[in-house]
PDB file of C-alpha atoms in Angstrom:
ATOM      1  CA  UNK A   1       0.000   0.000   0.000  1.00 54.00           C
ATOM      2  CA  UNK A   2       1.904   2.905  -1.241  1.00 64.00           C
ATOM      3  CA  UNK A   3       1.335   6.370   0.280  1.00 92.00           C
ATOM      4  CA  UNK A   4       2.789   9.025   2.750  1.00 95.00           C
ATOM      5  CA  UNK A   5       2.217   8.200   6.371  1.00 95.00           C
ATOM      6  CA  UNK A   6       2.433  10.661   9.539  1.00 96.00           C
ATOM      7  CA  UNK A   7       2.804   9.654  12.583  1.00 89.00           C
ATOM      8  CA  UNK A   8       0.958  10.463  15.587  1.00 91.00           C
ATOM      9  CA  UNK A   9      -2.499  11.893  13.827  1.00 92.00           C
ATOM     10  CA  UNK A  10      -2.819  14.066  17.453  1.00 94.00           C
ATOM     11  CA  UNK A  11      -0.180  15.071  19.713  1.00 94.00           C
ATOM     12  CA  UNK A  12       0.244  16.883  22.866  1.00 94.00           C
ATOM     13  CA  UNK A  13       3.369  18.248  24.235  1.00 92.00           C
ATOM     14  CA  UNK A  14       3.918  20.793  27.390  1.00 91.00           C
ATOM     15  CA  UNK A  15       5.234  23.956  26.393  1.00 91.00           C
ATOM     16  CA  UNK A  16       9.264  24.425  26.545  1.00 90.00           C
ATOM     17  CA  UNK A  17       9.543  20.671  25.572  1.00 91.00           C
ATOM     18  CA  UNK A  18      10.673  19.820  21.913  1.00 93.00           C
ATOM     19  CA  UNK A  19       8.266  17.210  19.779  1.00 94.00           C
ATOM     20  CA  UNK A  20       9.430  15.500  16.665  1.00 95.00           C
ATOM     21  CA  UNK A  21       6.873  14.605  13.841  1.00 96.00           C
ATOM     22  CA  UNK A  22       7.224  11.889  11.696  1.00 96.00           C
ATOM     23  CA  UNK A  23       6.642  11.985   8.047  1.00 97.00           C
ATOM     24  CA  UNK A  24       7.636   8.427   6.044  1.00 97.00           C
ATOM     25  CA  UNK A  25       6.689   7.849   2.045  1.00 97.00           C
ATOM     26  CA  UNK A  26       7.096   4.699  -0.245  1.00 95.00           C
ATOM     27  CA  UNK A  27       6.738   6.503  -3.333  1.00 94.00           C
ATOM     28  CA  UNK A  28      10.637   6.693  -3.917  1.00 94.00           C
ATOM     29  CA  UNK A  29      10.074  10.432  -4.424  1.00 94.00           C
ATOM     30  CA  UNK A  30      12.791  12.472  -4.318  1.00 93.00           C
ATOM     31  CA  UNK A  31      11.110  15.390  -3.029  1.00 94.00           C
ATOM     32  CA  UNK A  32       9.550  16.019   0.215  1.00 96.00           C
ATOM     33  CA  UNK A  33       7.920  18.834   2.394  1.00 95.00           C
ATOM     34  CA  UNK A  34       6.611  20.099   5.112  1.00 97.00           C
ATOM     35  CA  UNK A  35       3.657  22.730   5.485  1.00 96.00           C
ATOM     36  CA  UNK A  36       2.141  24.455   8.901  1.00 96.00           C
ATOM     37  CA  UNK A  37      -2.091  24.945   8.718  1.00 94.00           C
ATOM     38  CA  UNK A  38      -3.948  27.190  11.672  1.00 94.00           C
ATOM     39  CA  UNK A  39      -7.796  27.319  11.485  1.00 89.00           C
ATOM     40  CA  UNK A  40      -9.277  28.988   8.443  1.00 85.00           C
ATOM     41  CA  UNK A  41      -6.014  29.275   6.713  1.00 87.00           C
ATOM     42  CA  UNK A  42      -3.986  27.939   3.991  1.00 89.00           C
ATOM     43  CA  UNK A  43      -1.274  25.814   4.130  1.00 91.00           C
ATOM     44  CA  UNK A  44       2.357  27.436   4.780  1.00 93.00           C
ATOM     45  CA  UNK A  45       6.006  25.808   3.869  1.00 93.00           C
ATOM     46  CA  UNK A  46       8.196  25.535   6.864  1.00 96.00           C
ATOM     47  CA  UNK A  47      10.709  23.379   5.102  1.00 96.00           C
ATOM     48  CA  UNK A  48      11.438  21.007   1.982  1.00 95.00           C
ATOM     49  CA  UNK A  49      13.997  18.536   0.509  1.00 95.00           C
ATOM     50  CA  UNK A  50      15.092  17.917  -2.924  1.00 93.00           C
ATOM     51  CA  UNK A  51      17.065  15.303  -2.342  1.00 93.00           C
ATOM     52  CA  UNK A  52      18.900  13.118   0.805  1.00 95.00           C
ATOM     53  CA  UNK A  53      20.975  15.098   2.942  1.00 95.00           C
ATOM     54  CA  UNK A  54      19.842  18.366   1.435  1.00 94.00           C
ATOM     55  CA  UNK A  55      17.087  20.863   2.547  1.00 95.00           C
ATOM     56  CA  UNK A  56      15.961  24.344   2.573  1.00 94.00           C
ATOM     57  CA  UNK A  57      14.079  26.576   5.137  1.00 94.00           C
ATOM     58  CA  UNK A  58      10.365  27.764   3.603  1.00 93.00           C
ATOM     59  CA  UNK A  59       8.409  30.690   4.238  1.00 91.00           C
ATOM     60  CA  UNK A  60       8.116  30.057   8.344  1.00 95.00           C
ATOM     61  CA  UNK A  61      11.386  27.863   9.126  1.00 96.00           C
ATOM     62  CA  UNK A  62      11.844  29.619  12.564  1.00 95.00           C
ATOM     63  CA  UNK A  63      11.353  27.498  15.410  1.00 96.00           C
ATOM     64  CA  UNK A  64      11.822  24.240  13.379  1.00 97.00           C
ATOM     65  CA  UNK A  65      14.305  21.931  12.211  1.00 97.00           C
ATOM     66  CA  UNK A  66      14.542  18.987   9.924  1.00 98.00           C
ATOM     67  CA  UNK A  67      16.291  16.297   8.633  1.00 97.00           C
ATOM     68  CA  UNK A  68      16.565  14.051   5.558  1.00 97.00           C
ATOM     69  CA  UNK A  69      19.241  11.032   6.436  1.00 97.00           C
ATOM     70  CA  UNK A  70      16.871   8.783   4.268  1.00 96.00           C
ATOM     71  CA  UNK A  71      15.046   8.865   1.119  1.00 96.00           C
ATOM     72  CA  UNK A  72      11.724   7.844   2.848  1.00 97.00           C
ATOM     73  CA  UNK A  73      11.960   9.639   5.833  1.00 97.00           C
ATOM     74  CA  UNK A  74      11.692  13.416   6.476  1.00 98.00           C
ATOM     75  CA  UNK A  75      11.402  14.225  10.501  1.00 97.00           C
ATOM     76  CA  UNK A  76      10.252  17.812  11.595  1.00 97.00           C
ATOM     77  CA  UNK A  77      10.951  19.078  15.174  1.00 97.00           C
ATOM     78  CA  UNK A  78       8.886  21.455  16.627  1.00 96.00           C
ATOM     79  CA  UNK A  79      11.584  23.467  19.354  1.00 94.00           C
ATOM     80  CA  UNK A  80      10.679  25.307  22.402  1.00 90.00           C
ATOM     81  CA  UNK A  81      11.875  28.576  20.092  1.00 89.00           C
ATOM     82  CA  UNK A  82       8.849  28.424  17.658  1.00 91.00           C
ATOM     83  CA  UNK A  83       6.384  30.634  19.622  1.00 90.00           C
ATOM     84  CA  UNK A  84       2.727  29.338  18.488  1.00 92.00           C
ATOM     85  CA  UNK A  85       3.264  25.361  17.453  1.00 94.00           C
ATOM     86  CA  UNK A  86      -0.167  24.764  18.012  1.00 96.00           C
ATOM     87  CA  UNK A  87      -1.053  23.671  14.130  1.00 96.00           C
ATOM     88  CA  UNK A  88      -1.565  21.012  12.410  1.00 97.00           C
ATOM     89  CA  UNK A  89       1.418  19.792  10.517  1.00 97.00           C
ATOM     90  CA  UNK A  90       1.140  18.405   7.175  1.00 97.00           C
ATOM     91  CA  UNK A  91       3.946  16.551   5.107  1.00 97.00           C
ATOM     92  CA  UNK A  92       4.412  16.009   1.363  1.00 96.00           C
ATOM     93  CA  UNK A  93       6.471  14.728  -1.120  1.00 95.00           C
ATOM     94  CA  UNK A  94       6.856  15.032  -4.776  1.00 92.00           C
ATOM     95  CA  UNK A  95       7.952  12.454  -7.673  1.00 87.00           C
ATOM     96  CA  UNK A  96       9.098  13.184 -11.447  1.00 84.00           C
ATOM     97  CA  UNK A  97       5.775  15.099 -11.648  1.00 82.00           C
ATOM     98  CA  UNK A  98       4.899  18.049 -10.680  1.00 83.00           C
ATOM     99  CA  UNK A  99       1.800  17.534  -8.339  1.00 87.00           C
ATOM    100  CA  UNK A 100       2.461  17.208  -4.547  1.00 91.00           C
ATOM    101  CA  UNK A 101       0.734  13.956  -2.373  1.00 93.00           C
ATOM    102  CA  UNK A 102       0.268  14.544   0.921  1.00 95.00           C
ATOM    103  CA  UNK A 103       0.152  12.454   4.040  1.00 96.00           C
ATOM    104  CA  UNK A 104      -3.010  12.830   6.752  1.00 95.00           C
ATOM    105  CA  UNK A 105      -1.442  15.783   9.089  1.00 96.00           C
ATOM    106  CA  UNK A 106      -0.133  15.511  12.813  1.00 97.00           C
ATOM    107  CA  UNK A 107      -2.320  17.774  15.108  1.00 96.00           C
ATOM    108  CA  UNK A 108      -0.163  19.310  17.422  1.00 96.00           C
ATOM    109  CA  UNK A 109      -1.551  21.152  20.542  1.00 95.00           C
ATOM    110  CA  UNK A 110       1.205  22.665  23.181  1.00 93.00           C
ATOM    111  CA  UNK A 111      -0.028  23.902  26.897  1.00 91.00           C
TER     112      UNK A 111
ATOM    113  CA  UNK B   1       4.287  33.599  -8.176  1.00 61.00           C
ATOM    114  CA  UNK B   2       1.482  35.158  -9.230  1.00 62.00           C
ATOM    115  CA  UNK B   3      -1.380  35.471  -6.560  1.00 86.00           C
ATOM    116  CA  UNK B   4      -4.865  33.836  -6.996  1.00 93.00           C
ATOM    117  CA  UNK B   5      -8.497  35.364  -6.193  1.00 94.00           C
ATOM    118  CA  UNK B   6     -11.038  32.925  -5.376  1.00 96.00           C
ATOM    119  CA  UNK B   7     -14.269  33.264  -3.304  1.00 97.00           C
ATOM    120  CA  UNK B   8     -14.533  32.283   0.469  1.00 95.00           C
ATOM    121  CA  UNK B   9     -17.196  30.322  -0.030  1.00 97.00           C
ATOM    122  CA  UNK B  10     -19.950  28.458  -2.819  1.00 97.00           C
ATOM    123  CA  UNK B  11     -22.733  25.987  -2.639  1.00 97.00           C
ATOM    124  CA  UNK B  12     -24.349  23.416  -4.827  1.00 96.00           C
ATOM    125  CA  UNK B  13     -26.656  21.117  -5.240  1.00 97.00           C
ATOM    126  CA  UNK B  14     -26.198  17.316  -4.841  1.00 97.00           C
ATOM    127  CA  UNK B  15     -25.792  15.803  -8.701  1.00 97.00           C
ATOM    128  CA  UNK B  16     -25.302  19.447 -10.354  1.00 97.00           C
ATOM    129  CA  UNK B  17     -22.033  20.953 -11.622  1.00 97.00           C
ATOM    130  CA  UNK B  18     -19.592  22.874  -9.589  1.00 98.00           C
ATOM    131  CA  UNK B  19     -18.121  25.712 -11.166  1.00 98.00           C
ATOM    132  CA  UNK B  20     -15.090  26.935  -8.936  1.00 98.00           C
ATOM    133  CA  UNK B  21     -13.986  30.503 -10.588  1.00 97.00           C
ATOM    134  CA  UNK B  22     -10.508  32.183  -9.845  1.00 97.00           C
ATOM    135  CA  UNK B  23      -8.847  35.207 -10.819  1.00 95.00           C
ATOM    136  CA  UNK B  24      -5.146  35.268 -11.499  1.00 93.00           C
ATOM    137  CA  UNK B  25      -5.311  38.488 -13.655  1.00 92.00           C
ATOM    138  CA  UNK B  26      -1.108  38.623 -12.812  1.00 90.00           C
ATOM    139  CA  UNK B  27      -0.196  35.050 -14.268  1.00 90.00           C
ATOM    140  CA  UNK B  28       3.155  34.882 -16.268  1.00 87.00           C
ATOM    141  CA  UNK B  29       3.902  32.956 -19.763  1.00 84.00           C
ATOM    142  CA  UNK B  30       5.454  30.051 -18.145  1.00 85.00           C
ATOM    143  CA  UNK B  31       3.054  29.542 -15.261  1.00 89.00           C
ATOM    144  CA  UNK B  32       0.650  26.151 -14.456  1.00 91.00           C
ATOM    145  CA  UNK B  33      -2.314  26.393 -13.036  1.00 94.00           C
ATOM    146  CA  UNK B  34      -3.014  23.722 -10.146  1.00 94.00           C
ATOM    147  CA  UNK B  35      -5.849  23.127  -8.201  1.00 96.00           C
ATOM    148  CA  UNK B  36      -5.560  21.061  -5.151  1.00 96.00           C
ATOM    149  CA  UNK B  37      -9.122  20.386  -2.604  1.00 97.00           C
ATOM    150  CA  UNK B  38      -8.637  19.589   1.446  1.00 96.00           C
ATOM    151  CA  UNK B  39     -11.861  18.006   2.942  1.00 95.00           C
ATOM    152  CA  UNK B  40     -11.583  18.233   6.638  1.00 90.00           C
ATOM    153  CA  UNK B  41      -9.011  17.255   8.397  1.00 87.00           C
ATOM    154  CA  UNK B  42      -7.531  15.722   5.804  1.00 92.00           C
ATOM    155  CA  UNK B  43      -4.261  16.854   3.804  1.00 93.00           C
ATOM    156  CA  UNK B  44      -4.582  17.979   0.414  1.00 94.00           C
ATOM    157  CA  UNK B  45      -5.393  16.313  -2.340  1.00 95.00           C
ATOM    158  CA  UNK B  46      -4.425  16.803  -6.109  1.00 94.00           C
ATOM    159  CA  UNK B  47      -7.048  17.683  -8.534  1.00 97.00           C
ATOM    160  CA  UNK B  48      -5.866  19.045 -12.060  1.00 96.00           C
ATOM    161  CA  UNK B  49      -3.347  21.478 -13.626  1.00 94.00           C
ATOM    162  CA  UNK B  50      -2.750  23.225 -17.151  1.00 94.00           C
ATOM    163  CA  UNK B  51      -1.261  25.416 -18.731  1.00 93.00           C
ATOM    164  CA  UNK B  52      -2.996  27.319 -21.850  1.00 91.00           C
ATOM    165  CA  UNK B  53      -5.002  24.412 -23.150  1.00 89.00           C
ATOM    166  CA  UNK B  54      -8.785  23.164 -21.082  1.00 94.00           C
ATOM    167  CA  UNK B  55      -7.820  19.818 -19.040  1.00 96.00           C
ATOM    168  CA  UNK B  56     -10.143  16.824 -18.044  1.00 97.00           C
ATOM    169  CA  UNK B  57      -9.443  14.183 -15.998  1.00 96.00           C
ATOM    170  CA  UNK B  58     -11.615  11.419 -13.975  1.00 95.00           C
ATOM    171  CA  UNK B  59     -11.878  13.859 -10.733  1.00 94.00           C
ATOM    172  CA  UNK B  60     -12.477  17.117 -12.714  1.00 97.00           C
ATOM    173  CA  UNK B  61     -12.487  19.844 -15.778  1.00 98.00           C
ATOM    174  CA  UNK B  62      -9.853  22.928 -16.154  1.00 98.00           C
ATOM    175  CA  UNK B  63     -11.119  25.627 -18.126  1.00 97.00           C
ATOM    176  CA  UNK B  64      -8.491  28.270 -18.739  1.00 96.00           C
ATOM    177  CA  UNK B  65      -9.722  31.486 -20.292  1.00 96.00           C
ATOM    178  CA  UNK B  66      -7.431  32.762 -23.674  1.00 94.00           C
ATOM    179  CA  UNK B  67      -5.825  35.818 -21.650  1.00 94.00           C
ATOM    180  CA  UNK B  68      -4.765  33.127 -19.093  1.00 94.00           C
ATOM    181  CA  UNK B  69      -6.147  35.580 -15.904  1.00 94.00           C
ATOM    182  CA  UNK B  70      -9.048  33.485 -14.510  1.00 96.00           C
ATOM    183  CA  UNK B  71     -10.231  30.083 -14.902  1.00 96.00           C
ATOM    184  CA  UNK B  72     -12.433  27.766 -13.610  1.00 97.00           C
ATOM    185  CA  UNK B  73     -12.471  24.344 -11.993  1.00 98.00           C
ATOM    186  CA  UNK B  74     -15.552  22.240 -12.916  1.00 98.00           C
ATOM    187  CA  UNK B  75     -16.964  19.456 -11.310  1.00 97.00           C
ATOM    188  CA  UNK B  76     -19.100  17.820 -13.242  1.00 96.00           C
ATOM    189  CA  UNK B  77     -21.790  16.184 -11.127  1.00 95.00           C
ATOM    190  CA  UNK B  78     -20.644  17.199  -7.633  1.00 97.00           C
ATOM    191  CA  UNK B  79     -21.760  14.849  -4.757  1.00 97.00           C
ATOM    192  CA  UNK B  80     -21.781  15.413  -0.463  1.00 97.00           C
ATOM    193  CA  UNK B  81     -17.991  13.970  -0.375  1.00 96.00           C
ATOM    194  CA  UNK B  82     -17.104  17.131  -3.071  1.00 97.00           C
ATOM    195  CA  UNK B  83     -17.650  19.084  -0.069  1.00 98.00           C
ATOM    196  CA  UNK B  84     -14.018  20.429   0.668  1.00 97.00           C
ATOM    197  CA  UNK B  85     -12.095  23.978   0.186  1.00 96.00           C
ATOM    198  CA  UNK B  86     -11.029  24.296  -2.886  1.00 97.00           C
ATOM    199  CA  UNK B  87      -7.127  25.952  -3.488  1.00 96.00           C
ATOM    200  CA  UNK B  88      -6.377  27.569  -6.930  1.00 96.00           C
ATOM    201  CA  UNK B  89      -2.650  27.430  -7.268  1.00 93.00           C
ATOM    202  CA  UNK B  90      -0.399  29.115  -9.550  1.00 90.00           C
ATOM    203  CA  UNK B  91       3.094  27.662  -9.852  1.00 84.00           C
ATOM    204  CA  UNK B  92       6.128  29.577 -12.235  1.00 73.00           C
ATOM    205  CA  UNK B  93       8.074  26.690 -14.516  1.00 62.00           C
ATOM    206  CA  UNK B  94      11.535  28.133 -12.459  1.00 59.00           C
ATOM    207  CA  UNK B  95       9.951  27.553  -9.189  1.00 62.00           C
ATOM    208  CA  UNK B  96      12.496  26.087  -7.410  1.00 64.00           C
ATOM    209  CA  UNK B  97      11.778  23.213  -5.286  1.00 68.00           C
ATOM    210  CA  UNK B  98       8.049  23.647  -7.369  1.00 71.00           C
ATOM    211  CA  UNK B  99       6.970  25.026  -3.732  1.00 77.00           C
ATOM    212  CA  UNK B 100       3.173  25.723  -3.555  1.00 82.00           C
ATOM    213  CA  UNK B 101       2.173  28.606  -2.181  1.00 82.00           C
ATOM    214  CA  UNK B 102      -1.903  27.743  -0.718  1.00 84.00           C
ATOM    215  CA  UNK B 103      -4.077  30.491  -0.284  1.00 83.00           C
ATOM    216  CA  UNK B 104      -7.398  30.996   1.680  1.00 85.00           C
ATOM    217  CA  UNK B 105      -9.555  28.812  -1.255  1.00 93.00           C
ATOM    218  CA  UNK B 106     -13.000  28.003  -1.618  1.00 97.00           C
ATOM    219  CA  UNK B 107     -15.113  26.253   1.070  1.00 97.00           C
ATOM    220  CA  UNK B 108     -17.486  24.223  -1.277  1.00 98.00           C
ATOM    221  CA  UNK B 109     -20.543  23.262   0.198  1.00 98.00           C
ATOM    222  CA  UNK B 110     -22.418  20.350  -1.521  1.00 97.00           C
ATOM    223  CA  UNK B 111     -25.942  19.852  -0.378  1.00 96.00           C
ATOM    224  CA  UNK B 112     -28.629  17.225  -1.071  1.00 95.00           C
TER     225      UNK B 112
END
């Protein structure tokens, strides 16, 4: 069954505390993102990979950090530095094509 | 990227046609159209893009007018799971990274 998958679909983290959110794909695309959504809003890139070992901050990459050690896998963590992480957190990737597939979204809330 | 104008929010009936309109009045030569739909808590979904030339596929229709600043996503014969907002996306051919840049879209409302 080939798809994106994100891992947990709701989390819940004190505030301070750093939360990683995982984002895996079987596609064997090469691409991959990750967007921020708050209520009644569009989606927003916090970060995206081209390629392994390679990535570039988006429009709201404070607070955040990610890596891409494997093709599949592209982890975001949430730090104690990004001021509002309540969101929910959707991940992408992208093949030869153009078009984007995304995964179900992690719904962060921080108290 | 050029931005897109689309309205907040559209109903329809249950077996009609959806006509989803949007403005993009500052669209370049070498930019696509996309149009991506998010039912509710859900993450996007891919719908259709073109270029110059009307598109069909098995979700939808992509009319593009000649001057390229507006088109307009059809679905045909729209049903309750159609019900979903609606982003009109325009994307430059030397977008690096082909980033998508999601406005507010267009909550469609399908009702029986």
């Amino acid at each position: 069954d080939g798809g994106i998958t994100q891992s947990p679909k709701y989390l819940f983290r004190k505030e301070g505390q750093n939360v990683t959110l995982s984002c895996e794909q079987n596609l064997n695309h090469d691409a991959m993102y990750w967007y921020r959504q708050d209520p009644g809003q569009g989606l927003r890139l916090i970060y995206y990979s081209q390629i392994v070992n390679d990535f570039q901050k988006g429009d709201i990459a404070e607070g955040y950090s990610v890596s891409r050690e494997k093709k599949e896998s592209f982890p975001l963590t949430v730090t104690s530095a990004q001021k509002n992480p309540t969101a929910f957190y959707l991940c992408a990737s992208r093949g030869a094509g153009s078009e984007q597939y995304f995964g179900p979204g992690t719904r962060l809330t921080v108290t | 990227d050029a931005k897109t104008t689309q309205p907040p929010s559209m109903d329809c009936a249950e077996g009609r046609a959806a006509n989803l309109p949007c403005n993009h009045s500052t669209i370049s030569g070498n930019e696509y159209v996309y149009w991506y739909r998010q039912i509710h808590s859900q993450g996007p979904q891919y719908i259709i893009h073109g270029l110059k030339n009307n598109e069909t596929n098995e979700m939808a229709s992509l009319i593009i007018t000649e001057d390229r600043k507006s088109s307009t996503l059809i679905l045909p014969h729209a049903t309750l799971r159609d019900t979903a907002v609606y982003y009109c996306i325009v994307r430059g051919h030397n977008n690096a990274g082909n980033m998508l840049t999601f406005g507010g879209g267009t909550r469609l409302m399908v009702k029986p």
